[in-house]
Amino acid sequence: MANVTVVGAQWGDEGKGKIVDWLSNRADVVVRFQGGHNAGHTLVVDGKVYKLALLPSGVVQGKLSVIGNGVVVDPWHLLTEIDKIADQGVAITPDLLILADNACLILPLHRDLDQARLYLVASTTYQFFH
């Protein structure tokens, strides 16, 4: 198969996952190149249901899968997702999944910073209007 890229024109569910899943049967490598674990899609392969958020759909097909540098990776979520599909019989190995060494990480520190910023904005806004 020639190189194929599936890019959406909208935010949200527009069917990109179904196209990628369909194409992954014919691909040698499936790459997730952007996004995070806040969304995902459901695969049904041979009657088995897989719910993926960070993992490229190629892992279910046994295709080399890459999480690229544009993906925001929560390491804890990734490990949980790997364990979950391992329980379904899909073994994730270094030969099957590659994580870009320059992928962005989201860590507990980032959640704490977001909460602190929200608190500061809310308190500043309250003081401004009162």
CSV table of N, CA, C and O in Angstrom, one decimal:
chain,number,residue,atom,x,y,z
A,1,MET,N,0.8,-1.2,0.0
A,1,MET,CA,0.0,0.0,0.0
A,1,MET,C,0.9,1.2,0.0
A,1,MET,O,1.9,1.3,0.7
A,2,ALA,N,0.5,2.2,-0.8
A,2,ALA,CA,1.2,3.5,-0.8
A,2,ALA,C,1.0,4.2,0.5
A,2,ALA,O,0.1,3.8,1.3
A,3,ASN,N,1.7,5.2,0.8
A,3,ASN,CA,1.5,6.0,2.0
A,3,ASN,C,0.1,6.7,2.0
A,3,ASN,O,-0.2,7.3,1.0
A,4,VAL,N,-0.6,6.5,3.1
A,4,VAL,CA,-1.9,7.1,3.2
A,4,VAL,C,-2.0,7.8,4.5
A,4,VAL,O,-1.6,7.3,5.5
A,5,THR,N,-2.5,9.0,4.5
A,5,THR,CA,-2.8,9.8,5.7
A,5,THR,C,-4.2,10.1,5.9
A,5,THR,O,-4.9,10.6,4.9
A,6,VAL,N,-4.8,9.8,7.0
A,6,VAL,CA,-6.2,10.2,7.3
A,6,VAL,C,-6.2,11.4,8.2
A,6,VAL,O,-5.7,11.3,9.3
A,7,VAL,N,-6.7,12.5,7.7
A,7,VAL,CA,-6.7,13.7,8.5
A,7,VAL,C,-8.2,14.2,8.6
A,7,VAL,O,-8.8,14.3,7.5
A,8,GLY,N,-8.6,14.6,9.7
A,8,GLY,CA,-10.0,15.1,9.9
A,8,GLY,C,-10.0,16.6,9.7
A,8,GLY,O,-9.1,17.3,9.9
A,9,ALA,N,-11.2,17.1,9.2
A,9,ALA,CA,-11.4,18.5,9.0
A,9,ALA,C,-12.1,19.2,10.2
A,9,ALA,O,-12.3,20.4,10.2
A,10,GLN,N,-12.6,18.3,11.2
A,10,GLN,CA,-13.3,18.8,12.3
A,10,GLN,C,-12.8,18.3,13.6
A,10,GLN,O,-12.1,17.3,13.6
A,11,TRP,N,-13.2,18.9,14.7
A,11,TRP,CA,-12.9,18.3,16.0
A,11,TRP,C,-14.0,17.4,16.3
A,11,TRP,O,-15.2,17.7,16.0
A,12,GLY,N,-13.7,16.3,16.9
A,12,GLY,CA,-14.8,15.4,17.3
A,12,GLY,C,-14.9,14.2,16.4
A,12,GLY,O,-14.1,13.9,15.5
A,13,ASP,N,-16.0,13.5,16.6
A,13,ASP,CA,-16.3,12.2,15.9
A,13,ASP,C,-16.7,12.5,14.5
A,13,ASP,O,-17.8,12.9,14.3
A,14,GLU,N,-15.9,12.1,13.6
A,14,GLU,CA,-16.2,12.3,12.2
A,14,GLU,C,-15.9,11.1,11.3
A,14,GLU,O,-15.9,11.1,10.1
A,15,GLY,N,-15.6,10.0,12.0
A,15,GLY,CA,-15.4,8.7,11.3
A,15,GLY,C,-14.0,8.4,10.9
A,15,GLY,O,-13.8,7.5,10.2
A,16,LYS,N,-13.0,9.2,11.4
A,16,LYS,CA,-11.6,8.9,11.0
A,16,LYS,C,-11.2,7.5,11.5
A,16,LYS,O,-10.5,6.8,10.8
A,17,GLY,N,-11.6,7.1,12.7
A,17,GLY,CA,-11.3,5.8,13.2
A,17,GLY,C,-11.7,4.7,12.3
A,17,GLY,O,-11.0,3.7,12.1
A,18,LYS,N,-12.9,4.8,11.8
A,18,LYS,CA,-13.4,3.7,11.0
A,18,LYS,C,-12.6,3.5,9.7
A,18,LYS,O,-12.3,2.4,9.3
A,19,ILE,N,-12.2,4.7,9.1
A,19,ILE,CA,-11.4,4.6,7.9
A,19,ILE,C,-10.0,4.0,8.2
A,19,ILE,O,-9.5,3.2,7.5
A,20,VAL,N,-9.4,4.5,9.3
A,20,VAL,CA,-8.1,4.0,9.7
A,20,VAL,C,-8.1,2.5,10.0
A,20,VAL,O,-7.3,1.7,9.6
A,21,ASP,N,-9.2,2.1,10.7
A,21,ASP,CA,-9.3,0.6,11.0
A,21,ASP,C,-9.5,-0.2,9.7
A,21,ASP,O,-8.9,-1.3,9.6
A,22,TRP,N,-10.2,0.3,8.8
A,22,TRP,CA,-10.4,-0.4,7.5
A,22,TRP,C,-9.1,-0.4,6.7
A,22,TRP,O,-8.7,-1.5,6.2
A,23,LEU,N,-8.4,0.7,6.7
A,23,LEU,CA,-7.1,0.7,6.0
A,23,LEU,C,-6.0,-0.1,6.7
A,23,LEU,O,-5.1,-0.6,6.0
A,24,SER,N,-6.1,-0.2,8.0
A,24,SER,CA,-5.0,-0.9,8.7
A,24,SER,C,-4.8,-2.4,8.3
A,24,SER,O,-3.7,-2.9,8.5
A,25,ASN,N,-5.9,-3.0,7.8
A,25,ASN,CA,-5.7,-4.4,7.3
A,25,ASN,C,-4.7,-4.4,6.2
A,25,ASN,O,-4.1,-5.5,6.0
A,26,ARG,N,-4.6,-3.4,5.4
A,26,ARG,CA,-3.7,-3.4,4.2
A,26,ARG,C,-2.4,-2.7,4.5
A,26,ARG,O,-1.5,-2.7,3.6
A,27,ALA,N,-2.2,-2.2,5.7
A,27,ALA,CA,-1.0,-1.4,6.0
A,27,ALA,C,0.1,-2.2,6.6
A,27,ALA,O,-0.2,-3.3,7.2
A,28,ASP,N,1.3,-1.7,6.4
A,28,ASP,CA,2.5,-2.4,7.1
A,28,ASP,C,2.7,-1.7,8.5
A,28,ASP,O,3.1,-2.3,9.4
A,29,VAL,N,2.4,-0.4,8.5
A,29,VAL,CA,2.6,0.4,9.8
A,29,VAL,C,1.4,1.3,9.9
A,29,VAL,O,0.9,1.9,9.0
A,30,VAL,N,0.9,1.5,11.2
A,30,VAL,CA,-0.2,2.4,11.5
A,30,VAL,C,0.4,3.4,12.6
A,30,VAL,O,0.9,3.0,13.6
A,31,VAL,N,0.3,4.7,12.3
A,31,VAL,CA,0.9,5.7,13.1
A,31,VAL,C,-0.2,6.6,13.6
A,31,VAL,O,-1.1,7.1,12.9
A,32,ARG,N,-0.2,6.8,14.9
A,32,ARG,CA,-1.1,7.8,15.5
A,32,ARG,C,-0.2,9.1,15.7
A,32,ARG,O,0.9,9.0,16.3
A,33,PHE,N,-0.6,10.2,15.0
A,33,PHE,CA,0.4,11.3,15.0
A,33,PHE,C,-0.1,12.5,15.7
A,33,PHE,O,0.7,13.5,15.8
A,34,GLN,N,-1.3,12.5,16.3
A,34,GLN,CA,-1.7,13.7,17.1
A,34,GLN,C,-2.8,13.3,18.0
A,34,GLN,O,-3.4,12.2,17.9
A,35,GLY,N,-3.2,14.2,18.9
A,35,GLY,CA,-4.3,13.9,19.9
A,35,GLY,C,-3.8,13.4,21.2
A,35,GLY,O,-2.6,13.4,21.5
A,36,GLY,N,-4.7,13.0,22.0
A,36,GLY,CA,-4.5,12.5,23.3
A,36,GLY,C,-5.4,11.4,23.7
A,36,GLY,O,-6.1,10.9,22.8
A,37,HIS,N,-5.5,11.1,25.0
A,37,HIS,CA,-6.4,10.0,25.4
A,37,HIS,C,-7.8,10.4,25.8
A,37,HIS,O,-8.6,9.7,26.3
A,38,ASN,N,-8.1,11.7,25.5
A,38,ASN,CA,-9.4,12.2,25.9
A,38,ASN,C,-10.5,11.7,24.9
A,38,ASN,O,-11.7,12.0,25.1
A,39,ALA,N,-10.1,11.1,23.9
A,39,ALA,CA,-11.1,10.6,22.9
A,39,ALA,C,-10.6,9.2,22.5
A,39,ALA,O,-9.5,8.8,22.8
A,40,GLY,N,-11.4,8.5,21.8
A,40,GLY,CA,-11.0,7.2,21.3
A,40,GLY,C,-12.0,6.6,20.4
A,40,GLY,O,-12.9,7.3,20.0
A,41,HIS,N,-11.8,5.3,20.1
A,41,HIS,CA,-12.8,4.7,19.3
A,41,HIS,C,-12.8,3.2,19.6
A,41,HIS,O,-11.9,2.7,20.2
A,42,THR,N,-13.9,2.6,19.2
A,42,THR,CA,-14.2,1.2,19.5
A,42,THR,C,-14.0,0.4,18.2
A,42,THR,O,-14.4,0.8,17.1
A,43,LEU,N,-13.2,-0.7,18.3
A,43,LEU,CA,-13.0,-1.6,17.2
A,43,LEU,C,-13.8,-2.9,17.5
A,43,LEU,O,-13.8,-3.4,18.6
A,44,VAL,N,-14.3,-3.5,16.4
A,44,VAL,CA,-14.9,-4.8,16.5
A,44,VAL,C,-14.1,-5.7,15.5
A,44,VAL,O,-14.3,-5.4,14.3
A,45,VAL,N,-13.3,-6.6,16.0
A,45,VAL,CA,-12.5,-7.5,15.1
A,45,VAL,C,-12.9,-8.9,15.5
A,45,VAL,O,-12.7,-9.3,16.6
A,46,ASP,N,-13.3,-9.6,14.5
A,46,ASP,CA,-13.7,-11.0,14.7
A,46,ASP,C,-14.7,-11.2,15.9
A,46,ASP,O,-14.5,-12.1,16.7
A,47,GLY,N,-15.6,-10.2,16.0
A,47,GLY,CA,-16.6,-10.3,17.1
A,47,GLY,C,-16.1,-9.8,18.5
A,47,GLY,O,-16.9,-9.7,19.4
A,48,LYS,N,-14.8,-9.5,18.6
A,48,LYS,CA,-14.3,-9.0,19.8
A,48,LYS,C,-14.3,-7.4,19.8
A,48,LYS,O,-13.9,-6.8,18.8
A,49,VAL,N,-14.6,-6.8,20.9
A,49,VAL,CA,-14.7,-5.4,21.0
A,49,VAL,C,-13.5,-4.9,21.8
A,49,VAL,O,-13.1,-5.3,22.9
A,50,TYR,N,-12.8,-3.9,21.1
A,50,TYR,CA,-11.6,-3.3,21.7
A,50,TYR,C,-11.9,-1.8,21.8
A,50,TYR,O,-12.3,-1.2,20.8
A,51,LYS,N,-11.6,-1.2,23.0
A,51,LYS,CA,-11.8,0.3,23.1
A,51,LYS,C,-10.4,0.9,23.3
A,51,LYS,O,-9.7,0.6,24.2
A,52,LEU,N,-10.0,1.7,22.3
A,52,LEU,CA,-8.7,2.3,22.3
A,52,LEU,C,-8.8,3.8,22.4
A,52,LEU,O,-9.7,4.4,21.9
A,53,ALA,N,-7.8,4.4,23.0
A,53,ALA,CA,-7.7,5.9,23.1
A,53,ALA,C,-6.4,6.4,22.6
A,53,ALA,O,-6.3,7.3,21.8
A,54,LEU,N,-5.3,5.8,23.2
A,54,LEU,CA,-4.0,6.2,22.8
A,54,LEU,C,-3.3,5.2,21.8
A,54,LEU,O,-2.6,5.7,20.9
A,55,LEU,N,-3.6,4.0,21.9
A,55,LEU,CA,-3.0,3.0,21.0
A,55,LEU,C,-3.5,3.1,19.6
A,55,LEU,O,-4.7,3.2,19.4
A,56,PRO,N,-2.6,3.1,18.6
A,56,PRO,CA,-3.1,3.0,17.2
A,56,PRO,C,-3.8,1.7,17.0
A,56,PRO,O,-3.5,0.7,17.6
A,57,SER,N,-4.8,1.7,16.1
A,57,SER,CA,-5.7,0.5,15.9
A,57,SER,C,-4.9,-0.6,15.3
A,57,SER,O,-5.3,-1.8,15.3
A,58,GLY,N,-3.7,-0.3,14.7
A,58,GLY,CA,-2.9,-1.4,14.1
A,58,GLY,C,-2.5,-2.5,15.1
A,58,GLY,O,-2.2,-3.6,14.7
A,59,VAL,N,-2.4,-2.2,16.4
A,59,VAL,CA,-2.0,-3.2,17.4
A,59,VAL,C,-2.9,-4.3,17.4
A,59,VAL,O,-2.5,-5.5,17.6
A,60,VAL,N,-4.2,-4.1,17.2
A,60,VAL,CA,-5.2,-5.2,17.2
A,60,VAL,C,-5.0,-6.1,16.0
A,60,VAL,O,-5.3,-7.3,16.1
A,61,GLN,N,-4.6,-5.5,14.9
A,61,GLN,CA,-4.4,-6.3,13.7
A,61,GLN,C,-3.0,-6.9,13.6
A,61,GLN,O,-2.7,-7.6,12.7
A,62,GLY,N,-2.2,-6.7,14.7
A,62,GLY,CA,-0.8,-7.2,14.7
A,62,GLY,C,0.1,-6.4,13.8
A,62,GLY,O,1.2,-6.9,13.4
A,63,LYS,N,-0.2,-5.2,13.5
A,63,LYS,CA,0.6,-4.3,12.6
A,63,LYS,C,1.6,-3.5,13.4
A,63,LYS,O,1.2,-3.1,14.5
A,64,LEU,N,2.7,-3.2,12.9
A,64,LEU,CA,3.6,-2.3,13.6
A,64,LEU,C,2.9,-1.0,13.8
A,64,LEU,O,2.3,-0.4,12.9
A,65,SER,N,2.8,-0.5,15.1
A,65,SER,CA,2.1,0.7,15.4
A,65,SER,C,3.0,1.7,16.1
A,65,SER,O,3.8,1.3,16.9
A,66,VAL,N,2.8,3.0,15.8
A,66,VAL,CA,3.7,4.0,16.3
A,66,VAL,C,2.8,5.1,16.9
A,66,VAL,O,1.8,5.6,16.3
A,67,ILE,N,3.2,5.5,18.1
A,67,ILE,CA,2.6,6.7,18.8
A,67,ILE,C,3.6,7.8,18.5
A,67,ILE,O,4.7,7.8,19.0
A,68,GLY,N,3.2,8.7,17.7
A,68,GLY,CA,4.1,9.7,17.2
A,68,GLY,C,4.3,10.9,18.1
A,68,GLY,O,3.7,11.0,19.2
A,69,ASN,N,5.2,11.8,17.7
A,69,ASN,CA,5.6,13.0,18.5
A,69,ASN,C,4.5,14.0,18.7
A,69,ASN,O,4.6,14.8,19.6
A,70,GLY,N,3.4,14.0,18.0
A,70,GLY,CA,2.3,14.9,18.1
A,70,GLY,C,1.3,14.4,19.1
A,70,GLY,O,0.3,15.1,19.3
A,71,VAL,N,1.4,13.2,19.6
A,71,VAL,CA,0.5,12.7,20.6
A,71,VAL,C,0.8,13.1,22.0
A,71,VAL,O,2.0,13.0,22.4
A,72,VAL,N,-0.2,13.5,22.8
A,72,VAL,CA,0.0,13.8,24.2
A,72,VAL,C,-0.3,12.5,25.0
A,72,VAL,O,-1.4,12.0,25.0
A,73,VAL,N,0.8,12.0,25.6
A,73,VAL,CA,0.7,10.7,26.2
A,73,VAL,C,0.6,10.8,27.7
A,73,VAL,O,1.5,11.4,28.4
A,74,ASP,N,-0.4,10.3,28.3
A,74,ASP,CA,-0.5,10.1,29.8
A,74,ASP,C,0.1,8.7,30.0
A,74,ASP,O,-0.6,7.7,29.6
A,75,PRO,N,1.3,8.6,30.6
A,75,PRO,CA,1.9,7.2,30.7
A,75,PRO,C,1.0,6.3,31.5
A,75,PRO,O,1.0,5.1,31.2
A,76,TRP,N,0.3,6.7,32.5
A,76,TRP,CA,-0.5,5.8,33.3
A,76,TRP,C,-1.7,5.3,32.5
A,76,TRP,O,-2.0,4.2,32.6
A,77,HIS,N,-2.3,6.2,31.7
A,77,HIS,CA,-3.4,5.8,30.9
A,77,HIS,C,-2.9,4.8,29.8
A,77,HIS,O,-3.6,3.8,29.6
A,78,LEU,N,-1.7,5.0,29.3
A,78,LEU,CA,-1.2,4.1,28.2
A,78,LEU,C,-1.0,2.8,28.8
A,78,LEU,O,-1.4,1.7,28.2
A,79,LEU,N,-0.4,2.7,30.0
A,79,LEU,CA,-0.2,1.4,30.6
A,79,LEU,C,-1.5,0.7,31.0
A,79,LEU,O,-1.6,-0.6,30.8
A,80,THR,N,-2.5,1.4,31.4
A,80,THR,CA,-3.8,0.8,31.7
A,80,THR,C,-4.4,0.3,30.4
A,80,THR,O,-5.0,-0.8,30.4
A,81,GLU,N,-4.3,1.0,29.3
A,81,GLU,CA,-4.9,0.6,28.1
A,81,GLU,C,-4.2,-0.6,27.5
A,81,GLU,O,-4.8,-1.6,27.0
A,82,ILE,N,-2.8,-0.7,27.7
A,82,ILE,CA,-2.1,-1.9,27.3
A,82,ILE,C,-2.5,-3.1,28.1
A,82,ILE,O,-2.7,-4.2,27.5
A,83,ASP,N,-2.6,-2.9,29.4
A,83,ASP,CA,-3.1,-4.0,30.2
A,83,ASP,C,-4.5,-4.5,29.8
A,83,ASP,O,-4.8,-5.7,29.8
A,84,LYS,N,-5.3,-3.5,29.5
A,84,LYS,CA,-6.7,-3.9,29.2
A,84,LYS,C,-6.8,-4.7,28.0
A,84,LYS,O,-7.5,-5.7,27.9
A,85,ILE,N,-6.1,-4.3,26.9
A,85,ILE,CA,-6.2,-5.2,25.7
A,85,ILE,C,-5.3,-6.4,25.8
A,85,ILE,O,-5.6,-7.4,25.1
A,86,ALA,N,-4.3,-6.4,26.7
A,86,ALA,CA,-3.6,-7.7,26.9
A,86,ALA,C,-4.5,-8.7,27.5
A,86,ALA,O,-4.4,-9.9,27.2
A,87,ASP,N,-5.4,-8.3,28.4
A,87,ASP,CA,-6.4,-9.2,29.0
A,87,ASP,C,-7.4,-9.7,27.9
A,87,ASP,O,-8.0,-10.8,28.1
A,88,GLN,N,-7.4,-9.1,26.8
A,88,GLN,CA,-8.3,-9.5,25.7
A,88,GLN,C,-7.5,-10.4,24.7
A,88,GLN,O,-8.0,-10.7,23.6
A,89,GLY,N,-6.2,-10.6,25.0
A,89,GLY,CA,-5.4,-11.5,24.1
A,89,GLY,C,-4.5,-10.8,23.2
A,89,GLY,O,-3.8,-11.4,22.3
A,90,VAL,N,-4.3,-9.5,23.3
A,90,VAL,CA,-3.4,-8.7,22.4
A,90,VAL,C,-2.2,-8.3,23.2
A,90,VAL,O,-2.2,-7.5,24.1
A,91,ALA,N,-1.1,-9.0,22.9
A,91,ALA,CA,0.2,-8.8,23.6
A,91,ALA,C,0.9,-7.6,22.9
A,91,ALA,O,1.2,-7.6,21.7
A,92,ILE,N,1.2,-6.6,23.7
A,92,ILE,CA,1.9,-5.4,23.2
A,92,ILE,C,3.4,-5.6,23.5
A,92,ILE,O,3.8,-5.8,24.7
A,93,THR,N,4.2,-5.7,22.5
A,93,THR,CA,5.6,-5.9,22.6
A,93,THR,C,6.4,-4.7,21.9
A,93,THR,O,5.8,-4.0,21.1
A,94,PRO,N,7.7,-4.6,22.2
A,94,PRO,CA,8.4,-3.5,21.5
A,94,PRO,C,8.5,-3.7,20.0
A,94,PRO,O,8.7,-2.8,19.3
A,95,ASP,N,8.3,-5.0,19.6
A,95,ASP,CA,8.2,-5.2,18.1
A,95,ASP,C,6.9,-4.8,17.5
A,95,ASP,O,6.8,-4.6,16.3
A,96,LEU,N,5.9,-4.6,18.3
A,96,LEU,CA,4.6,-4.2,17.8
A,96,LEU,C,4.3,-2.7,18.0
A,96,LEU,O,3.6,-2.1,17.2
A,97,LEU,N,4.8,-2.1,19.1
A,97,LEU,CA,4.4,-0.7,19.5
A,97,LEU,C,5.7,0.1,19.7
A,97,LEU,O,6.6,-0.3,20.5
A,98,ILE,N,5.8,1.2,19.0
A,98,ILE,CA,6.9,2.1,19.2
A,98,ILE,C,6.3,3.5,19.7
A,98,ILE,O,5.3,4.0,19.1
A,99,LEU,N,6.9,4.0,20.7
A,99,LEU,CA,6.5,5.3,21.2
A,99,LEU,C,7.6,6.3,20.9
A,99,LEU,O,8.8,6.1,21.3
A,100,ALA,N,7.3,7.3,20.2
A,100,ALA,CA,8.3,8.4,19.8
A,100,ALA,C,9.0,8.9,21.1
A,100,ALA,O,8.3,9.2,22.1
A,101,ASP,N,10.3,9.0,21.0
A,101,ASP,CA,11.0,9.5,22.2
A,101,ASP,C,10.8,11.0,22.5
A,101,ASP,O,11.1,11.5,23.5
A,102,ASN,N,10.1,11.7,21.5
A,102,ASN,CA,9.8,13.1,21.7
A,102,ASN,C,8.3,13.4,21.8
A,102,ASN,O,7.9,14.5,21.5
A,103,ALA,N,7.5,12.3,22.1
A,103,ALA,CA,6.1,12.5,22.3
A,103,ALA,C,5.9,13.4,23.5
A,103,ALA,O,6.7,13.3,24.5
A,104,CYS,N,4.9,14.2,23.5
A,104,CYS,CA,4.5,15.0,24.7
A,104,CYS,C,3.9,14.2,25.8
A,104,CYS,O,3.2,13.3,25.5
A,105,LEU,N,4.3,14.5,27.0
A,105,LEU,CA,3.8,13.8,28.2
A,105,LEU,C,2.8,14.7,29.0
A,105,LEU,O,3.1,15.9,29.1
A,106,ILE,N,1.8,14.1,29.5
A,106,ILE,CA,0.9,14.8,30.4
A,106,ILE,C,1.1,14.1,31.7
A,106,ILE,O,0.9,12.9,31.8
A,107,LEU,N,1.5,14.8,32.7
A,107,LEU,CA,1.8,14.2,34.0
A,107,LEU,C,0.9,14.8,35.1
A,107,LEU,O,0.2,15.8,34.9
A,108,PRO,N,0.8,14.1,36.3
A,108,PRO,CA,0.0,14.7,37.4
A,108,PRO,C,0.3,16.1,37.7
A,108,PRO,O,-0.6,16.9,38.0
A,109,LEU,N,1.5,16.5,37.5
A,109,LEU,CA,1.9,17.9,37.7
A,109,LEU,C,1.1,18.9,36.8
A,109,LEU,O,0.6,19.9,37.3
A,110,HIS,N,0.8,18.4,35.6
A,110,HIS,CA,0.0,19.3,34.7
A,110,HIS,C,-1.4,19.5,35.1
A,110,HIS,O,-2.0,20.5,35.0
A,111,ARG,N,-2.0,18.4,35.7
A,111,ARG,CA,-3.4,18.5,36.2
A,111,ARG,C,-3.4,19.5,37.4
A,111,ARG,O,-4.3,20.3,37.6
A,112,ASP,N,-2.4,19.3,38.3
A,112,ASP,CA,-2.3,20.2,39.4
A,112,ASP,C,-2.1,21.7,39.0
A,112,ASP,O,-2.8,22.6,39.6
A,113,LEU,N,-1.3,21.9,38.0
A,113,LEU,CA,-1.1,23.3,37.5
A,113,LEU,C,-2.5,23.8,36.9
A,113,LEU,O,-2.8,25.0,37.1
A,114,ASP,N,-3.2,23.0,36.2
A,114,ASP,CA,-4.5,23.4,35.6
A,114,ASP,C,-5.4,23.8,36.7
A,114,ASP,O,-6.1,24.8,36.6
A,115,GLN,N,-5.5,23.0,37.8
A,115,GLN,CA,-6.4,23.3,38.9
A,115,GLN,C,-6.0,24.6,39.6
A,115,GLN,O,-6.8,25.4,39.9
A,116,ALA,N,-4.7,24.8,39.7
A,116,ALA,CA,-4.2,26.1,40.4
A,116,ALA,C,-4.5,27.3,39.5
A,116,ALA,O,-5.0,28.3,40.0
A,117,ARG,N,-4.4,27.1,38.2
A,117,ARG,CA,-4.7,28.2,37.3
A,117,ARG,C,-6.2,28.5,37.3
A,117,ARG,O,-6.6,29.7,37.3
A,118,LEU,N,-7.0,27.5,37.3
A,118,LEU,CA,-8.5,27.7,37.4
A,118,LEU,C,-8.8,28.5,38.7
A,118,LEU,O,-9.7,29.4,38.7
A,119,TYR,N,-8.2,28.1,39.8
A,119,TYR,CA,-8.4,28.7,41.1
A,119,TYR,C,-8.1,30.2,41.0
A,119,TYR,O,-8.8,31.1,41.4
A,120,LEU,N,-6.9,30.5,40.4
A,120,LEU,CA,-6.4,31.9,40.3
A,120,LEU,C,-7.3,32.7,39.5
A,120,LEU,O,-7.7,33.8,39.8
A,121,VAL,N,-7.7,32.1,38.3
A,121,VAL,CA,-8.6,32.9,37.4
A,121,VAL,C,-10.0,33.1,38.1
A,121,VAL,O,-10.5,34.2,38.1
A,122,ALA,N,-10.5,32.1,38.8
A,122,ALA,CA,-11.8,32.3,39.4
A,122,ALA,C,-11.7,33.3,40.5
A,122,ALA,O,-12.6,34.2,40.7
A,123,SER,N,-10.7,33.3,41.4
A,123,SER,CA,-10.6,34.2,42.5
A,123,SER,C,-10.3,35.6,42.0
A,123,SER,O,-10.8,36.6,42.5
A,124,THR,N,-9.5,35.7,40.9
A,124,THR,CA,-9.2,37.1,40.4
A,124,THR,C,-10.5,37.7,39.7
A,124,THR,O,-10.8,38.8,39.9
A,125,THR,N,-11.2,36.8,39.0
A,125,THR,CA,-12.5,37.3,38.4
A,125,THR,C,-13.5,37.7,39.5
A,125,THR,O,-14.1,38.8,39.3
A,126,TYR,N,-13.6,37.0,40.5
A,126,TYR,CA,-14.5,37.3,41.6
A,126,TYR,C,-14.1,38.6,42.2
A,126,TYR,O,-15.0,39.5,42.4
A,127,GLN,N,-12.8,38.9,42.5
A,127,GLN,CA,-12.4,40.1,43.1
A,127,GLN,C,-12.6,41.3,42.2
A,127,GLN,O,-12.9,42.4,42.6
A,128,PHE,N,-12.4,41.1,40.9
A,128,PHE,CA,-12.6,42.1,39.9
A,128,PHE,C,-14.1,42.6,39.9
A,128,PHE,O,-14.3,43.8,39.8
A,129,PHE,N,-15.0,41.7,39.9
A,129,PHE,CA,-16.4,42.0,39.8
A,129,PHE,C,-17.1,42.4,41.1
A,129,PHE,O,-18.2,42.8,41.2
A,130,HIS,N,-16.3,42.2,42.3
A,130,HIS,CA,-17.0,42.6,43.6
A,130,HIS,C,-16.2,43.7,44.3
A,130,HIS,O,-15.3,44.1,44.3
